[in-house]
Short mmCIF file of C-alpha atoms and ligand atoms in Angstrom, two decimals:
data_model
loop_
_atom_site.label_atom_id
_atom_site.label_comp_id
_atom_site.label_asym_id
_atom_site.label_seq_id
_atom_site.Cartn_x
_atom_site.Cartn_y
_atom_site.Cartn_z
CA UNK A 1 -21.96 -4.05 -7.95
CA UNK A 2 -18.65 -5.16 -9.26
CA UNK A 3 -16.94 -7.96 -7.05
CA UNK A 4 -14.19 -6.46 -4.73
CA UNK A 5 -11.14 -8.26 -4.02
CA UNK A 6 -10.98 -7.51 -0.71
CA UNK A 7 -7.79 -9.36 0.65
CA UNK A 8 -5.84 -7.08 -2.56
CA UNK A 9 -7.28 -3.61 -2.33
CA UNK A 10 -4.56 -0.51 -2.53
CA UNK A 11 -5.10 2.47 -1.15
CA UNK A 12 -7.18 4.14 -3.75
CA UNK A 13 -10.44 5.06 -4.49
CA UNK A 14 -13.35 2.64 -5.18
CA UNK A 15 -16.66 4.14 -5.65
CA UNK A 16 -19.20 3.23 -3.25
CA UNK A 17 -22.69 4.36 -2.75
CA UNK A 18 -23.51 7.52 -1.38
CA UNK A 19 -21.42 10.28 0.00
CA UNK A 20 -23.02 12.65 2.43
CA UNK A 21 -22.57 16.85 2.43
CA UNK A 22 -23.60 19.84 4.27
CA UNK A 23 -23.38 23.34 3.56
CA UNK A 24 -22.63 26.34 5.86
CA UNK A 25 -24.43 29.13 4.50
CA UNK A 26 -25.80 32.29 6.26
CA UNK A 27 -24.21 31.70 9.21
CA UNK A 28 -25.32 27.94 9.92
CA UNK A 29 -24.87 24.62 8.86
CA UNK A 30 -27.66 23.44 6.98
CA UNK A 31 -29.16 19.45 6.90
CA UNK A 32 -27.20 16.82 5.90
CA UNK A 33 -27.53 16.07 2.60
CA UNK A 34 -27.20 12.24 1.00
CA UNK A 35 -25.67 12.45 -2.50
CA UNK A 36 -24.88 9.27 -4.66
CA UNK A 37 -23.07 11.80 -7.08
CA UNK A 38 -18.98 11.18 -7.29
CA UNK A 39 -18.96 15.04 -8.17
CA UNK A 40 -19.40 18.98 -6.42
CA UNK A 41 -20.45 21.74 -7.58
CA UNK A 42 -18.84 24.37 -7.23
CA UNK A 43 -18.63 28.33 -7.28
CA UNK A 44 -15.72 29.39 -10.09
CA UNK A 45 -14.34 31.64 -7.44
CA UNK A 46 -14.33 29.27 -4.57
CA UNK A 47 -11.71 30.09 -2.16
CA UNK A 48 -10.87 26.41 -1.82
CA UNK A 49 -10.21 26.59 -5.66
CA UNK A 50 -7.96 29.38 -5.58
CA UNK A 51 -6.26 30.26 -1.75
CA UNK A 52 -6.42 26.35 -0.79
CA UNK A 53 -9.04 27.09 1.53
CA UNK A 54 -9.23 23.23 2.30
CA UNK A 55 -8.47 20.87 4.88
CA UNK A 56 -9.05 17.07 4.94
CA UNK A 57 -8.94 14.45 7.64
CA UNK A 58 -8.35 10.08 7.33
CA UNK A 59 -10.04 7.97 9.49
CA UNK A 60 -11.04 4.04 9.26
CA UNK A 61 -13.71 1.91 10.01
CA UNK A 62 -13.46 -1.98 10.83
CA UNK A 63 -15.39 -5.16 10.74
CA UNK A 64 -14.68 -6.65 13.57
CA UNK A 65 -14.37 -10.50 14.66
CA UNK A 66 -17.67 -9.85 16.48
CA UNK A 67 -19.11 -8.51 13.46
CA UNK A 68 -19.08 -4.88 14.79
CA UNK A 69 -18.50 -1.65 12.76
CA UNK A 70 -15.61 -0.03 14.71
CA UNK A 71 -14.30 3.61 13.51
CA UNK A 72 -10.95 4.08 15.68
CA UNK A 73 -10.51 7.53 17.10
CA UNK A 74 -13.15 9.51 15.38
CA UNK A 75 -13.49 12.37 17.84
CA UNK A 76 -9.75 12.97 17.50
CA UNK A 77 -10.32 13.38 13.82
CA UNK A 78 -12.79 15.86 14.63
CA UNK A 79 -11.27 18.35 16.90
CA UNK A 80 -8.17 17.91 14.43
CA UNK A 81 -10.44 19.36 12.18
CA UNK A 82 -11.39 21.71 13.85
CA UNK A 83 -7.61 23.21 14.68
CA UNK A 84 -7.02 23.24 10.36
CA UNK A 85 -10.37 25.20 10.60
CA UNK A 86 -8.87 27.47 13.18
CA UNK A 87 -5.60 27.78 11.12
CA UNK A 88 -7.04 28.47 7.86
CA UNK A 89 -9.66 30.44 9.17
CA UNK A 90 -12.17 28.13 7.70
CA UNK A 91 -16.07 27.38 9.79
CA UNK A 92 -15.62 24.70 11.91
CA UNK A 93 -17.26 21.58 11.88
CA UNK A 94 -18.82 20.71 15.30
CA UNK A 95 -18.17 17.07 16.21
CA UNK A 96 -21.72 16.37 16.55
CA UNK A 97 -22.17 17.06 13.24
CA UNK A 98 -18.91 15.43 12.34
CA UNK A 99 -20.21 12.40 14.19
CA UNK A 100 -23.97 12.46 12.41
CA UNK A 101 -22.11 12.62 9.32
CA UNK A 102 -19.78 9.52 9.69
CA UNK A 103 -22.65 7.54 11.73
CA UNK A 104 -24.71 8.04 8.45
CA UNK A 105 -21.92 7.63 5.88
CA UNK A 106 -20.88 3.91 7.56
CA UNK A 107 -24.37 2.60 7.73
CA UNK A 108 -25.46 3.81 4.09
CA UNK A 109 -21.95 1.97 2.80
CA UNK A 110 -22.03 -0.95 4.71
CA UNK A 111 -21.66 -3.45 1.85
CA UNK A 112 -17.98 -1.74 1.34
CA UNK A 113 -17.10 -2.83 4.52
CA UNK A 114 -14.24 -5.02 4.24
CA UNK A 115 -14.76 -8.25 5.64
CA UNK A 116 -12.86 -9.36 8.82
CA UNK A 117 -10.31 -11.26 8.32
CA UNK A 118 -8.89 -9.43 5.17
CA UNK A 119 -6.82 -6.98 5.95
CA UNK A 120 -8.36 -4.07 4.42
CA UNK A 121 -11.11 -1.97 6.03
CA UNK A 122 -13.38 1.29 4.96
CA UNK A 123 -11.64 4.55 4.68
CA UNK A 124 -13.30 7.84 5.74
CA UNK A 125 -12.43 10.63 4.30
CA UNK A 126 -14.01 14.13 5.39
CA UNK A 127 -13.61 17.32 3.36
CA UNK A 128 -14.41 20.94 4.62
CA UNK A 129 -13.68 23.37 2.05
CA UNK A 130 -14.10 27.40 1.21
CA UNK A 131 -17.01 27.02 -1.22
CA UNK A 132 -17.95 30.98 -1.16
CA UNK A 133 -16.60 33.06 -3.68
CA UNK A 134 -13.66 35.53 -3.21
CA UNK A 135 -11.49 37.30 -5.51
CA UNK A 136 -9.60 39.20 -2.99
CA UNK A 137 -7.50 37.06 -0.82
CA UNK A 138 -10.24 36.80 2.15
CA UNK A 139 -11.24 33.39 3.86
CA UNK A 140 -15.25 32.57 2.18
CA UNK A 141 -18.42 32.74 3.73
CA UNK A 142 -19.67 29.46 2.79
CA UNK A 143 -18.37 26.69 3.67
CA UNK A 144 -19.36 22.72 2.44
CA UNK A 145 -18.52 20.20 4.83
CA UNK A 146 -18.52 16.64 3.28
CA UNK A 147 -17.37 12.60 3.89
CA UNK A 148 -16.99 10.13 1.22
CA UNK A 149 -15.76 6.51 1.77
CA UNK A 150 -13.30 4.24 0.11
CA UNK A 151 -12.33 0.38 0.79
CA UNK A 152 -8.40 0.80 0.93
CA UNK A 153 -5.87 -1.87 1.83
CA UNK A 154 -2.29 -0.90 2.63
CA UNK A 155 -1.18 2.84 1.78
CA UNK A 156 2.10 1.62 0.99
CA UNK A 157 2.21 -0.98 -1.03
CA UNK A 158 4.70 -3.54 0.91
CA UNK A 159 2.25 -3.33 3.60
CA UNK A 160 3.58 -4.53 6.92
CA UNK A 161 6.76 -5.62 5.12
CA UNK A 162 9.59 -3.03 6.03
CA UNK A 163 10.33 -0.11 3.31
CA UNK A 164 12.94 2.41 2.19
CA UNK A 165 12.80 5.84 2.85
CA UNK A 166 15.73 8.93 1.87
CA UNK A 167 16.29 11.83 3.60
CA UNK A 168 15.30 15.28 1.49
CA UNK A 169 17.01 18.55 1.87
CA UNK A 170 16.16 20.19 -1.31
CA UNK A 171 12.48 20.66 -0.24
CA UNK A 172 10.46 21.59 2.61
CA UNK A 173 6.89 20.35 3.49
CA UNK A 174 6.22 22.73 6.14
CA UNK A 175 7.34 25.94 7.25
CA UNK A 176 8.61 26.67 10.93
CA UNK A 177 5.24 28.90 11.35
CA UNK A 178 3.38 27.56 8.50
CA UNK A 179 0.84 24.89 8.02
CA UNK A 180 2.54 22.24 8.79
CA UNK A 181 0.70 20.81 12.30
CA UNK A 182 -3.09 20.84 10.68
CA UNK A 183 -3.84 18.79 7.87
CA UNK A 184 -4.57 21.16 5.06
CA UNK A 185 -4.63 20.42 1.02
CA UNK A 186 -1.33 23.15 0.59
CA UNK A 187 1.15 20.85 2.70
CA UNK A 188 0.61 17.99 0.73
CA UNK A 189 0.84 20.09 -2.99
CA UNK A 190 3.92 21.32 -1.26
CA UNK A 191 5.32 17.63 -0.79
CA UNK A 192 4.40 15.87 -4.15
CA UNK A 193 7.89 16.61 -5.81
CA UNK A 194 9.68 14.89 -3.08
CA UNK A 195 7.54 12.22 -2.58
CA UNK A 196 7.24 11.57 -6.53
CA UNK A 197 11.13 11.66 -6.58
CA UNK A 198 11.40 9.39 -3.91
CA UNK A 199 9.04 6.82 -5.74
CA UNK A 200 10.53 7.44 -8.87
CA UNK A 201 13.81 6.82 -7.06
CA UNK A 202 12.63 3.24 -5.52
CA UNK A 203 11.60 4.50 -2.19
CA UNK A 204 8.55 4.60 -0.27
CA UNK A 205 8.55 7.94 0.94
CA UNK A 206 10.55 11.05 1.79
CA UNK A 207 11.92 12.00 4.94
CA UNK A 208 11.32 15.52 5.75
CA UNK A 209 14.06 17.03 8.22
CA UNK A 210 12.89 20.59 10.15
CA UNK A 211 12.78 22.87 7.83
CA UNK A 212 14.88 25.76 9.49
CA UNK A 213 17.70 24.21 10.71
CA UNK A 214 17.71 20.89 8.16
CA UNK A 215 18.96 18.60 11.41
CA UNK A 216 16.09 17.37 13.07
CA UNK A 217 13.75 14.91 11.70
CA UNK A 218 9.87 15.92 11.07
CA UNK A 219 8.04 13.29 9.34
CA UNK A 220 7.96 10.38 6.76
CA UNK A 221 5.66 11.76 3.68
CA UNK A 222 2.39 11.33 5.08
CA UNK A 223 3.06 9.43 7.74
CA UNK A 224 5.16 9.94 11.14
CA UNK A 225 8.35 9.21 12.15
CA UNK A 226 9.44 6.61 15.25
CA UNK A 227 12.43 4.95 16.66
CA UNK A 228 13.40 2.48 19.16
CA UNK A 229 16.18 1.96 20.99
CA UNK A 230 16.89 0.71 25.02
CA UNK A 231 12.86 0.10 25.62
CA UNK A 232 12.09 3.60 24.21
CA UNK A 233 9.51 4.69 21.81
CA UNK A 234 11.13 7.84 20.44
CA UNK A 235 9.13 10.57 17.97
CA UNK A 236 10.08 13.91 16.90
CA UNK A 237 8.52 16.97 18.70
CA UNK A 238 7.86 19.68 16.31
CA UNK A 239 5.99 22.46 15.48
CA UNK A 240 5.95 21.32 11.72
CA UNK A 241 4.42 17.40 11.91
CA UNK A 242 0.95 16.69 11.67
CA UNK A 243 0.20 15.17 15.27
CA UNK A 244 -0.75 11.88 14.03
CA UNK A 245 -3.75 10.23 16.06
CA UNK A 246 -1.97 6.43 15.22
CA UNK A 247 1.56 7.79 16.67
CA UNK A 248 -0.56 9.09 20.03
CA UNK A 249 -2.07 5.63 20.21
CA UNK A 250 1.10 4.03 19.64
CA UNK A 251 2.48 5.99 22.21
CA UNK A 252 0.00 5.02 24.44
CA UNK A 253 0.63 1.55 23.86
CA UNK A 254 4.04 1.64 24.17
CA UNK A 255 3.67 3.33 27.47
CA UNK A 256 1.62 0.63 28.35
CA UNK A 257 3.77 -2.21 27.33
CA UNK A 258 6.38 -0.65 29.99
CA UNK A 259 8.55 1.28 27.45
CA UNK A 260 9.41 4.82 28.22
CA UNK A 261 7.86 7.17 25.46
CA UNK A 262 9.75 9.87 24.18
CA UNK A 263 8.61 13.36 22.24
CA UNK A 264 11.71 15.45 21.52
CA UNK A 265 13.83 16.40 18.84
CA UNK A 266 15.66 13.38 16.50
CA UNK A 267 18.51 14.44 14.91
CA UNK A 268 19.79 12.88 11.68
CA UNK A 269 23.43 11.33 13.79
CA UNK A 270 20.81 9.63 16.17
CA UNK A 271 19.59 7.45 13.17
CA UNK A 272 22.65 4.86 13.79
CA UNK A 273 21.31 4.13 17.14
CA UNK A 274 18.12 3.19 16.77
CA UNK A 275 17.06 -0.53 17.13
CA UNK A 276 13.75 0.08 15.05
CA UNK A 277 12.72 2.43 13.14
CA UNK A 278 9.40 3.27 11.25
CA UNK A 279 6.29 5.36 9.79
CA UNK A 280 2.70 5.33 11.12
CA UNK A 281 -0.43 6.52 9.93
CA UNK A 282 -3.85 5.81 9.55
CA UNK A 283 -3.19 5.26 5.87
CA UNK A 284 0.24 3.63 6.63
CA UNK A 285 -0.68 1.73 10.13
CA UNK A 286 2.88 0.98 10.96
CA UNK A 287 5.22 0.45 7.99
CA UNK A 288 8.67 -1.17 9.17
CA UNK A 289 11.67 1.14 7.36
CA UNK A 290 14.43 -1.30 6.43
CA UNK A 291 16.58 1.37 5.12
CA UNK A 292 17.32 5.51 5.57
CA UNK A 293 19.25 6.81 2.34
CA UNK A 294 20.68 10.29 3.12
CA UNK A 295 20.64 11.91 -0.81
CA UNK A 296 22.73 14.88 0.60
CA UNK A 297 25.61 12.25 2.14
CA UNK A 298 25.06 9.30 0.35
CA UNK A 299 24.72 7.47 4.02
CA UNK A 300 22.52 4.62 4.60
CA UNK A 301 21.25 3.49 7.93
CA UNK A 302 20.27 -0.21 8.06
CA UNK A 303 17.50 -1.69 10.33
CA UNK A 304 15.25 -5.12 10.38
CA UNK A 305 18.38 -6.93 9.29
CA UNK A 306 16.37 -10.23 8.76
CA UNK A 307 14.45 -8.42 5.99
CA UNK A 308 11.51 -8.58 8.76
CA UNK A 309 10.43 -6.02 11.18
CA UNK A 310 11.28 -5.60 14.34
CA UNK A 311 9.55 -7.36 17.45
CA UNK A 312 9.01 -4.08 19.41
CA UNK A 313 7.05 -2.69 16.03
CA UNK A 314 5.33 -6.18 15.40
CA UNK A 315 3.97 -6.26 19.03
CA UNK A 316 2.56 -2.30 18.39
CA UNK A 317 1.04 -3.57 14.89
CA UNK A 318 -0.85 -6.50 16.16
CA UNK A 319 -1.61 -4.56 19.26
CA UNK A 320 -3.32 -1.63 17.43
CA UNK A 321 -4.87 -3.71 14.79
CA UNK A 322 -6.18 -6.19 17.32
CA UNK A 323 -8.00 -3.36 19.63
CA UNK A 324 -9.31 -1.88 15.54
CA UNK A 325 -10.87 -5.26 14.75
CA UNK A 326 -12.34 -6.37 18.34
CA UNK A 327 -9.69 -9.12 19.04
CA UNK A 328 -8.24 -6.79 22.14
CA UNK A 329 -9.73 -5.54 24.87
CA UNK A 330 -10.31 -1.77 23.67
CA UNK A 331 -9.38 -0.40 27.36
CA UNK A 332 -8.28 3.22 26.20
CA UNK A 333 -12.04 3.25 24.92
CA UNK A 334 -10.79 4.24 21.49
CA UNK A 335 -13.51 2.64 19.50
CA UNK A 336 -16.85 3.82 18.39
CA UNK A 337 -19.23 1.11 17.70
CA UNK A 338 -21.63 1.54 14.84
CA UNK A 339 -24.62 -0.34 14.73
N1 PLP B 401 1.55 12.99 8.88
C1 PLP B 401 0.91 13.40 7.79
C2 PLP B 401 1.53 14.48 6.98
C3 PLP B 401 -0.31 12.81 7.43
O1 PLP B 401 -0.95 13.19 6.32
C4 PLP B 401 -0.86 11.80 8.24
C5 PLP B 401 -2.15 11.22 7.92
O2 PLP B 401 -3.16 11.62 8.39
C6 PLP B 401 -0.14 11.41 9.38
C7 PLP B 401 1.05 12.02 9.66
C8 PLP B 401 -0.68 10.36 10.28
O3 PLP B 401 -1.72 10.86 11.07
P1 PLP B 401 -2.87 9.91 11.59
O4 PLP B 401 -2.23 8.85 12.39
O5 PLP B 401 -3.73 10.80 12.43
O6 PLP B 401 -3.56 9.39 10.41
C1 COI B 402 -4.04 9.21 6.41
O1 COI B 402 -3.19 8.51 6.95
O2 COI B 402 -5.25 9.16 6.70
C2 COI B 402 -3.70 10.18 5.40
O3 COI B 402 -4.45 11.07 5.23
C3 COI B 402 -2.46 10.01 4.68
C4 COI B 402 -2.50 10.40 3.22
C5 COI B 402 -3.34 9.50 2.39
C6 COI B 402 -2.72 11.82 3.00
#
């Protein structure tokens, strides 16, 4: 195996072992199946391959000081999972099987956990996708279910240091009655202009607004959107955002740190207010934004002034990280322990 430098992974792909796959087929999902193959195969007319039949979830697993494999959140990921199933009108995946899947994926990758201490940990990625054929435009009747793993550090690349974002106009990720709340493969097609602009342009992601009315914020590429202001934890309600399992647990959090926690529309003149602002993620934890460029009005709202992030946000990173690696009591009971 090639060394790993674990303390300066990205968030990319590394190939690990062995990925693990099951396939609905006559009206049941079949055994789990252990492949060391990076590859699928897979029907020409797949629906996944041609009406996006797909949907995808993100979830991490830790090394803990103790040790321990922790994955944060997993059953969240699951019935998640199961609402883009819904949605799409894909098979769901029952979260027992979800949960034999990841139990088995973890403990035949273990060497790509990252070690404690570095900063990185093993990404979980599960896959359910339309693998029947279809040429009308019908949802399939098979269905392969899979999860492969990847050590990833940071998704953005400044890590906890804050970022940039700018405001789009010129493109929606979502529709009002679309896709936008379940975490299918079509949202994200539908946001790679924007969020290739934006890098191109020097920022770290794009800043969706609602998509009907252009006022409200939804989300920060594929992360979501907070601010605080007055002891507040403030995050856009909408029908459009994916509900993001880190921004529930930072709610959470913030609740229990004695803020008051907010869910309601942001709109883009409330951005001058805010004390702290940033995106979370599983991918992104918490990234700090430093700046806000509005493209359409050339504005630019200015945060961690210091060039560091806030203390509200630094006390919600270290919380959530130190409940992920076993360094805080886990009292919400969000971790799954693997052994
Ligand atoms: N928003 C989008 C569009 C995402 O892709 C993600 C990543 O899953 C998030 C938000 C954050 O959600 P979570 O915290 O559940 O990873
Ligand atoms: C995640 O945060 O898990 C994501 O899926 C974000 C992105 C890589 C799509």
């Amino acid at each position: 195996m090639a060394e790993i430098d674990w303390g300066n992974l990205s968030f990319g792909y590394t190939k690990t072992k062995y990925n693990v796959r099951t396939y609905y087929r006559d009206g049941k999902w079949g055994a789990l199946e252990v492949s060391s193959e990076e590859t699928i195969n897979i029907h020409i007319a797949a629906t996944a391959l041609h009406y996006g039949q797909e949907a995808f979830e993100g979830l991490k697993a830790f090394r803990g000081k103790d040790g321990k494999i922790r994955v944060f959140r997993w059953e969240e990921n699951a019935k998640r999972m199961q609402k883009s199933a819904e949605a799409i009108l894909m098979q769901e995946v029952p979260s027992d099987l979800f949960k034999k899947a990841m139990v088995k994926v973890i403990n035949l990758n273990k060497e790509f956990i990252p070690p404690y201490g570095t900063g990185s940990s093993l990404y979980l990625r599960p896959l359910l996708i339309g693998s029947g054929p279809q040429v009308g435009v019908k949802p399939a009747e098979e269905y392969l279910f899979m999860i492969f793993v990847t050590p990833v550090g940071p998704y953005f690349k400044e890590g906890f240091n804050p970022v940039d974002v700018e405001i789009v106009r010129d493109y929606d990720r979502a529709a009002p009655n679309g896709t936008g709340h379940v975490k299918v493969g079509g949202n994200y097609a539908a946001s790679l202009r924007a969020g290739v602009r934006a890098h191109d342009e020097g920022y770290a992601a794009s800043l969706f607004l609602d998509s009907k009315t252009k006022t409200y914020i939804d989300e920060a590429g594929p992360a979501n959107f907070f601010g605080i202001k007055d002891n507040k934890y403030i995050t856009p309600d909408s029908s459009s955002i994916l509900p993001s399992i880190t921004n529930m647990s930072l709610r959470d959090l913030a609740a229990d740190m004695g803020m008051t926690v907010e869910r309601r529309h942001i709109a883009v003149d409330e951005l001058e207010s805010f004390e702290e602002v940033g995106a979370c993620g599983t991918a992104a934890v918490i990234s700090p934004i430093k700046r806000i460029h509005d493209r359409n009005t050339d504005k630019d709202y200015f945060y961690c002034k210091d060039g560091k992030a806030g203390p509200i946000s630094t006390k919600l990173y270290k919380t959530l990280q130190g409940i992920q690696m076993g360094e805080i009591e886990d009292k919400f009971g969000w971790n799954t322990i693997i052994d």
